[in-house]
Short mmCIF file of C-alpha atoms in Angstrom, two decimals:
data_model
loop_
_atom_site.label_atom_id
_atom_site.label_comp_id
_atom_site.label_asym_id
_atom_site.label_seq_id
_atom_site.Cartn_x
_atom_site.Cartn_y
_atom_site.Cartn_z
CA MET A 1 -18.10 111.85 40.07
CA LYS A 2 -17.70 108.15 40.71
CA GLU A 3 -16.00 105.99 38.20
CA PRO A 4 -18.20 103.26 36.67
CA LEU A 5 -17.72 99.86 38.12
CA VAL A 6 -16.13 97.37 35.77
CA PRO A 7 -17.46 93.84 36.19
CA VAL A 8 -14.82 91.36 37.11
CA VAL A 9 -15.09 88.05 35.34
CA PRO A 10 -13.33 85.24 37.13
CA MET A 11 -10.81 83.45 34.93
CA SER A 12 -10.14 79.77 34.75
CA HIS A 13 -7.13 78.52 36.56
CA THR A 14 -5.76 77.51 33.16
CA ALA A 15 -6.59 80.69 31.33
CA HIS A 16 -3.03 81.91 31.53
CA ILE A 17 -1.97 78.95 29.40
CA ARG A 18 -2.09 79.91 25.73
CA SER A 19 -3.29 76.48 24.45
CA HIS A 20 -6.32 76.54 26.77
CA ARG A 21 -7.64 79.88 25.62
CA LYS A 22 -10.50 79.84 23.18
CA PRO A 23 -9.61 81.46 19.91
CA ARG A 24 -11.54 84.50 19.00
CA ARG A 25 -13.70 84.26 15.95
CA SER A 26 -12.85 86.57 13.17
CA ALA A 27 -15.39 88.82 11.56
CA THR A 28 -15.15 86.91 8.32
CA SER A 29 -16.10 83.54 9.84
CA THR A 30 -18.93 85.13 11.72
CA ILE A 31 -20.33 86.69 8.55
CA ALA A 32 -20.01 83.30 6.71
CA MET A 33 -21.82 81.44 9.48
CA ARG A 34 -24.63 83.92 9.42
CA ALA A 35 -24.90 83.66 5.64
CA GLY A 36 -25.06 79.85 5.86
CA VAL A 37 -27.81 79.94 8.43
CA THR A 38 -29.76 82.40 6.33
CA GLY A 39 -29.33 80.25 3.20
CA GLY A 40 -30.51 77.18 5.04
CA ILE A 41 -33.61 78.92 6.24
CA LEU A 42 -34.36 80.13 2.73
CA SER A 43 -33.88 76.59 1.35
CA MET A 44 -36.25 75.13 3.89
CA ALA A 45 -38.82 77.77 3.03
CA ALA A 46 -38.49 77.02 -0.67
CA ALA A 47 -38.83 73.27 -0.06
CA GLY A 48 -41.94 73.85 2.01
CA ALA A 49 -43.45 75.98 -0.71
CA SER A 50 -42.65 73.36 -3.31
CA ALA A 51 -44.20 70.62 -1.17
CA SER A 52 -47.33 72.70 -0.77
CA ALA A 53 -47.50 73.24 -4.50
CA ASN A 54 -47.06 69.51 -5.17
CA ALA A 55 -49.71 68.64 -2.63
CA ALA A 56 -52.07 70.90 -4.44
CA GLU A 57 -51.52 69.13 -7.76
CA PRO A 58 -53.68 66.01 -8.49
CA VAL A 59 -51.95 62.55 -8.19
CA THR A 60 -51.83 60.59 -11.44
CA GLN A 61 -51.37 56.70 -11.69
CA THR A 62 -48.18 55.51 -13.35
CA ILE A 63 -47.65 52.27 -15.32
CA GLU A 64 -44.19 51.53 -13.86
CA LEU A 65 -45.49 49.44 -10.95
CA PRO A 66 -47.69 47.11 -13.04
CA THR A 67 -44.83 46.66 -15.51
CA LEU A 68 -42.47 45.79 -12.71
CA THR A 69 -45.02 43.35 -11.25
CA ALA A 70 -45.51 41.61 -14.61
CA ASP A 71 -41.75 41.28 -15.06
CA MET A 72 -41.46 39.74 -11.62
CA ALA A 73 -44.28 37.28 -12.38
CA THR A 74 -42.52 36.30 -15.61
CA GLN A 75 -39.26 35.79 -13.77
CA VAL A 76 -40.97 33.70 -11.09
CA ALA A 77 -42.63 31.55 -13.75
CA GLN A 78 -39.33 31.12 -15.58
CA SER A 79 -37.62 30.21 -12.32
CA ALA A 80 -40.33 27.61 -11.58
CA ASP A 81 -39.95 26.17 -15.07
CA ALA A 82 -36.18 25.98 -14.63
CA THR A 83 -36.57 24.29 -11.25
CA GLN A 84 -39.01 21.75 -12.69
CA GLN A 85 -36.70 21.06 -15.62
CA ALA A 86 -33.75 20.61 -13.26
CA ALA A 87 -35.79 18.17 -11.18
CA ALA A 88 -36.79 16.26 -14.31
CA ASN A 89 -33.15 16.12 -15.44
CA TYR A 90 -32.08 14.91 -12.02
CA GLU A 91 -34.74 12.22 -12.03
CA LEU A 92 -33.69 11.15 -15.54
CA ARG A 93 -30.05 10.93 -14.46
CA ALA A 94 -31.04 8.94 -11.40
CA GLU A 95 -33.00 6.50 -13.59
CA ARG A 96 -30.08 6.19 -15.99
CA ASP A 97 -27.62 5.61 -13.14
CA ALA A 98 -29.92 2.97 -11.64
CA ALA A 99 -30.28 1.27 -15.03
CA ALA A 100 -26.51 1.34 -15.54
CA ALA A 101 -25.90 -0.13 -12.09
CA LYS A 102 -28.45 -2.88 -12.74
CA ALA A 103 -26.91 -3.64 -16.12
CA ALA A 104 -23.44 -3.82 -14.57
CA THR A 105 -24.70 -6.21 -11.88
CA GLU A 106 -26.40 -8.43 -14.43
CA ALA A 107 -23.32 -8.40 -16.65
CA LYS A 108 -21.15 -9.41 -13.70
CA LYS A 109 -23.60 -12.19 -12.83
CA ASP A 110 -23.69 -13.41 -16.44
CA LEU A 111 -19.90 -13.42 -16.57
CA ALA A 112 -19.67 -15.46 -13.37
CA GLU A 113 -22.27 -17.90 -14.71
CA ALA A 114 -20.40 -18.21 -18.00
CA LYS A 115 -17.15 -18.89 -16.16
CA LYS A 116 -18.88 -21.47 -14.01
CA LYS A 117 -20.34 -23.24 -17.05
CA ALA A 118 -16.99 -23.14 -18.84
CA GLU A 119 -15.29 -24.65 -15.80
CA ALA A 120 -17.94 -27.37 -15.54
CA LYS A 121 -17.58 -28.10 -19.26
CA LYS A 122 -13.81 -28.27 -18.88
CA LYS A 123 -14.11 -30.69 -15.95
CA ALA A 124 -16.60 -32.84 -17.86
CA ALA A 125 -14.27 -32.97 -20.86
CA GLU A 126 -11.36 -33.92 -18.60
CA ALA A 127 -13.43 -36.63 -16.92
CA ALA A 128 -14.50 -37.99 -20.32
CA ARG A 129 -10.90 -38.00 -21.48
CA LYS A 130 -9.78 -39.91 -18.38
CA ALA A 131 -12.65 -42.38 -18.73
CA ALA A 132 -11.76 -42.99 -22.37
CA ALA A 133 -8.13 -43.55 -21.42
CA GLU A 134 -9.15 -46.00 -18.70
CA ARG A 135 -11.44 -47.86 -21.10
CA ALA A 136 -8.65 -48.10 -23.63
CA THR A 137 -6.29 -49.42 -20.98
CA ARG A 138 -8.79 -52.03 -19.81
CA SER A 139 -9.48 -53.11 -23.37
CA ALA A 140 -5.77 -53.57 -23.99
CA GLU A 141 -5.40 -55.59 -20.78
CA ARG A 142 -8.37 -57.78 -21.69
CA ALA A 143 -7.01 -58.39 -25.15
CA THR A 144 -3.69 -59.47 -23.67
CA LEU A 145 -5.35 -61.75 -21.13
CA SER A 146 -7.63 -63.25 -23.77
CA ALA A 147 -4.70 -64.01 -26.01
CA SER A 148 -2.75 -65.72 -23.23
CA ALA A 149 -5.80 -67.70 -22.07
CA SER A 150 -6.56 -68.88 -25.59
CA ALA A 151 -2.97 -69.99 -26.02
CA SER A 152 -3.20 -72.27 -23.02
CA THR A 153 -6.73 -73.61 -22.83
CA SER A 154 -10.09 -72.01 -22.31
CA THR A 155 -12.74 -74.48 -23.36
CA SER A 156 -11.63 -77.72 -21.78
CA THR A 157 -11.23 -78.48 -18.12
CA THR A 158 -10.84 -81.69 -16.21
CA ALA A 159 -13.24 -82.44 -13.41
CA PRO A 160 -11.49 -82.13 -10.06
CA ALA A 161 -11.94 -84.49 -7.16
CA SER A 162 -15.16 -84.73 -5.19
CA GLY A 163 -15.91 -81.75 -2.98
CA SER A 164 -14.50 -79.20 -5.39
CA VAL A 165 -17.81 -77.35 -5.78
CA ALA A 166 -18.10 -76.95 -2.01
CA THR A 167 -14.55 -75.54 -1.92
CA VAL A 168 -15.41 -72.99 -4.64
CA VAL A 169 -18.60 -71.88 -2.85
CA ALA A 170 -16.83 -71.68 0.53
CA PHE A 171 -14.12 -69.47 -0.94
CA LEU A 172 -16.69 -67.18 -2.56
CA LYS A 173 -18.71 -66.79 0.67
CA ALA A 174 -15.52 -65.91 2.55
CA GLN A 175 -15.12 -62.86 0.28
CA VAL A 176 -18.62 -61.40 0.91
CA GLY A 177 -18.25 -57.78 2.00
CA ASP A 178 -15.04 -57.16 0.05
CA ALA A 179 -14.86 -54.09 -2.18
CA TYR A 180 -15.50 -53.97 -5.92
CA VAL A 181 -12.67 -52.27 -7.82
CA MET A 182 -12.33 -52.52 -11.58
CA GLY A 183 -9.15 -54.43 -12.40
CA ALA A 184 -8.52 -55.59 -8.78
CA THR A 185 -7.56 -59.23 -8.19
CA GLY A 186 -7.80 -59.57 -4.39
CA PRO A 187 -7.26 -60.35 -1.70
CA SER A 188 -9.70 -57.72 -0.31
CA ALA A 189 -10.92 -56.09 -3.54
CA TRP A 190 -12.17 -57.73 -6.75
CA ASP A 191 -13.95 -57.19 -10.00
CA CYS A 192 -16.50 -59.77 -11.21
CA SER A 193 -14.23 -61.92 -13.37
CA SER A 194 -11.20 -61.88 -11.04
CA LEU A 195 -13.37 -63.22 -8.18
CA VAL A 196 -14.69 -66.10 -10.35
CA GLN A 197 -11.18 -66.87 -11.58
CA ALA A 198 -9.76 -66.92 -8.00
CA ALA A 199 -12.59 -69.16 -6.74
CA TYR A 200 -12.00 -71.85 -9.36
CA LYS A 201 -8.25 -71.60 -8.95
CA GLN A 202 -8.79 -72.98 -5.42
CA VAL A 203 -9.64 -76.36 -7.00
CA GLY A 204 -7.05 -76.31 -9.75
CA VAL A 205 -9.21 -74.93 -12.59
CA ASP A 206 -7.54 -72.13 -14.59
CA LEU A 207 -10.13 -69.79 -16.07
CA PRO A 208 -9.60 -66.83 -18.39
CA ARG A 209 -9.31 -63.46 -16.67
CA VAL A 210 -12.13 -61.54 -18.36
CA SER A 211 -15.90 -62.07 -18.50
CA GLN A 212 -16.07 -62.45 -22.29
CA ASP A 213 -13.74 -65.45 -22.24
CA GLN A 214 -15.24 -66.98 -19.08
CA SER A 215 -18.60 -67.16 -20.88
CA MET A 216 -16.90 -69.39 -23.45
CA ALA A 217 -15.33 -71.79 -20.93
CA GLY A 218 -16.71 -75.23 -20.08
CA THR A 219 -20.05 -76.57 -21.31
CA ASP A 220 -23.17 -74.57 -22.00
CA VAL A 221 -25.99 -75.21 -19.51
CA PRO A 222 -29.64 -74.14 -19.90
CA LEU A 223 -30.67 -71.77 -17.14
CA SER A 224 -33.48 -74.19 -16.28
CA ASP A 225 -30.85 -76.85 -15.41
CA VAL A 226 -28.29 -74.65 -13.65
CA GLN A 227 -26.52 -76.29 -10.66
CA VAL A 228 -24.39 -75.11 -7.74
CA GLY A 229 -20.95 -74.13 -9.00
CA ASP A 230 -22.05 -73.19 -12.53
CA ILE A 231 -20.76 -69.89 -13.91
CA LEU A 232 -23.49 -67.38 -14.82
CA TYR A 233 -22.89 -64.65 -17.36
CA TRP A 234 -24.76 -61.53 -18.48
CA GLY A 235 -24.60 -60.35 -22.08
CA GLY A 236 -23.90 -62.33 -25.23
CA LYS A 237 -21.80 -65.48 -25.19
CA GLY A 238 -18.25 -64.41 -26.01
CA SER A 239 -19.17 -60.75 -25.32
CA ALA A 240 -20.42 -61.01 -21.74
CA TYR A 241 -19.95 -57.94 -19.53
CA HIS A 242 -20.46 -59.64 -16.12
CA THR A 243 -20.05 -63.08 -14.44
CA GLY A 244 -20.97 -64.71 -11.13
CA VAL A 245 -21.38 -68.17 -9.60
CA TYR A 246 -24.65 -69.94 -8.82
CA ILE A 247 -24.74 -71.10 -5.14
CA GLY A 248 -28.22 -72.72 -5.03
CA ASP A 249 -31.70 -71.75 -3.86
CA GLY A 250 -32.11 -69.29 -6.71
CA GLN A 251 -29.13 -67.21 -5.55
CA TYR A 252 -25.74 -66.30 -6.98
CA LEU A 253 -22.61 -64.66 -5.60
CA ASP A 254 -20.68 -61.98 -7.45
CA ALA A 255 -18.59 -58.84 -7.19
CA ALA A 256 -21.49 -56.66 -8.21
CA ASN A 257 -20.39 -53.02 -8.49
CA PRO A 258 -18.57 -50.28 -6.50
CA SER A 259 -21.66 -49.49 -4.41
CA LYS A 260 -22.43 -53.11 -3.42
CA GLY A 261 -19.09 -54.88 -3.47
CA VAL A 262 -19.09 -58.71 -3.12
CA VAL A 263 -22.67 -59.83 -2.30
CA ILE A 264 -25.19 -62.68 -2.55
CA GLN A 265 -28.21 -61.80 -4.72
CA ASP A 266 -31.43 -63.37 -5.98
CA LEU A 267 -31.28 -64.55 -9.56
CA SER A 268 -34.91 -63.50 -10.04
CA GLY A 269 -33.97 -59.87 -9.46
CA TYR A 270 -31.29 -59.87 -12.15
CA PRO A 271 -31.77 -62.86 -14.50
CA ALA A 272 -28.60 -64.14 -16.17
CA SER A 273 -28.19 -64.43 -19.95
CA GLY A 274 -26.60 -67.88 -19.87
CA ALA A 275 -24.54 -70.41 -17.87
CA VAL A 276 -21.53 -72.69 -18.34
CA ARG A 277 -20.32 -75.62 -16.26
CA VAL A 278 -16.65 -76.23 -15.58
CA LEU A 279 -16.90 -78.72 -12.63
#
């Protein structure tokens, strides 16, 4: 009787190495695996039966979804209100900031204007103070000159030799174009009375220094009878504020003012108040 053939299973070339051999499953793990598979199948069957039962039951409408939708609508509305309020607050702040900036600008402008006015007022006060001081100085000088002129002689003069009037007029015309400066006495700048005084000094006639006293010198002459060489004055006799000399043909020569200087002018344009004759 032949012996049964035993099948020969070829082995891996690494089968002799212990770490490369597959461990044999124990009977316990095999039984557990089978139980797990069986339980899973039973669970799936139960779930299918439950699903079938649920599918058979009628579907009823719940109120959770509408409630959730209403809550969301409320939240959206509240969010919109909050956004609108934030925008309104932002706009209000922007308006307030703009108003504050405008107020600051106007306040700065007002302050600058106030400083400017204060400075102008200060300068005006200083100018007035200086003018008052100059007037006081001139008044003192005039008083001194008047006193000295009165002590010598102011109302009587002796007639100089023939040709004296021509000498006075020639001297005056030689000064035309010179500057007018209050208190100046020549030779290139004059005031009204110093020019008249210098002109008559050329022929030996000593006149007072100031206009008030010059209007008192010599003999009064009606303006209708005025002659070349007569002294013209403007203002009251004894209180005249300006003098010049008549040179004929309705004209006079004087140191007029700072803008004109020494000039020849028409008597008709600026009629004199009176005249005196010293030659």
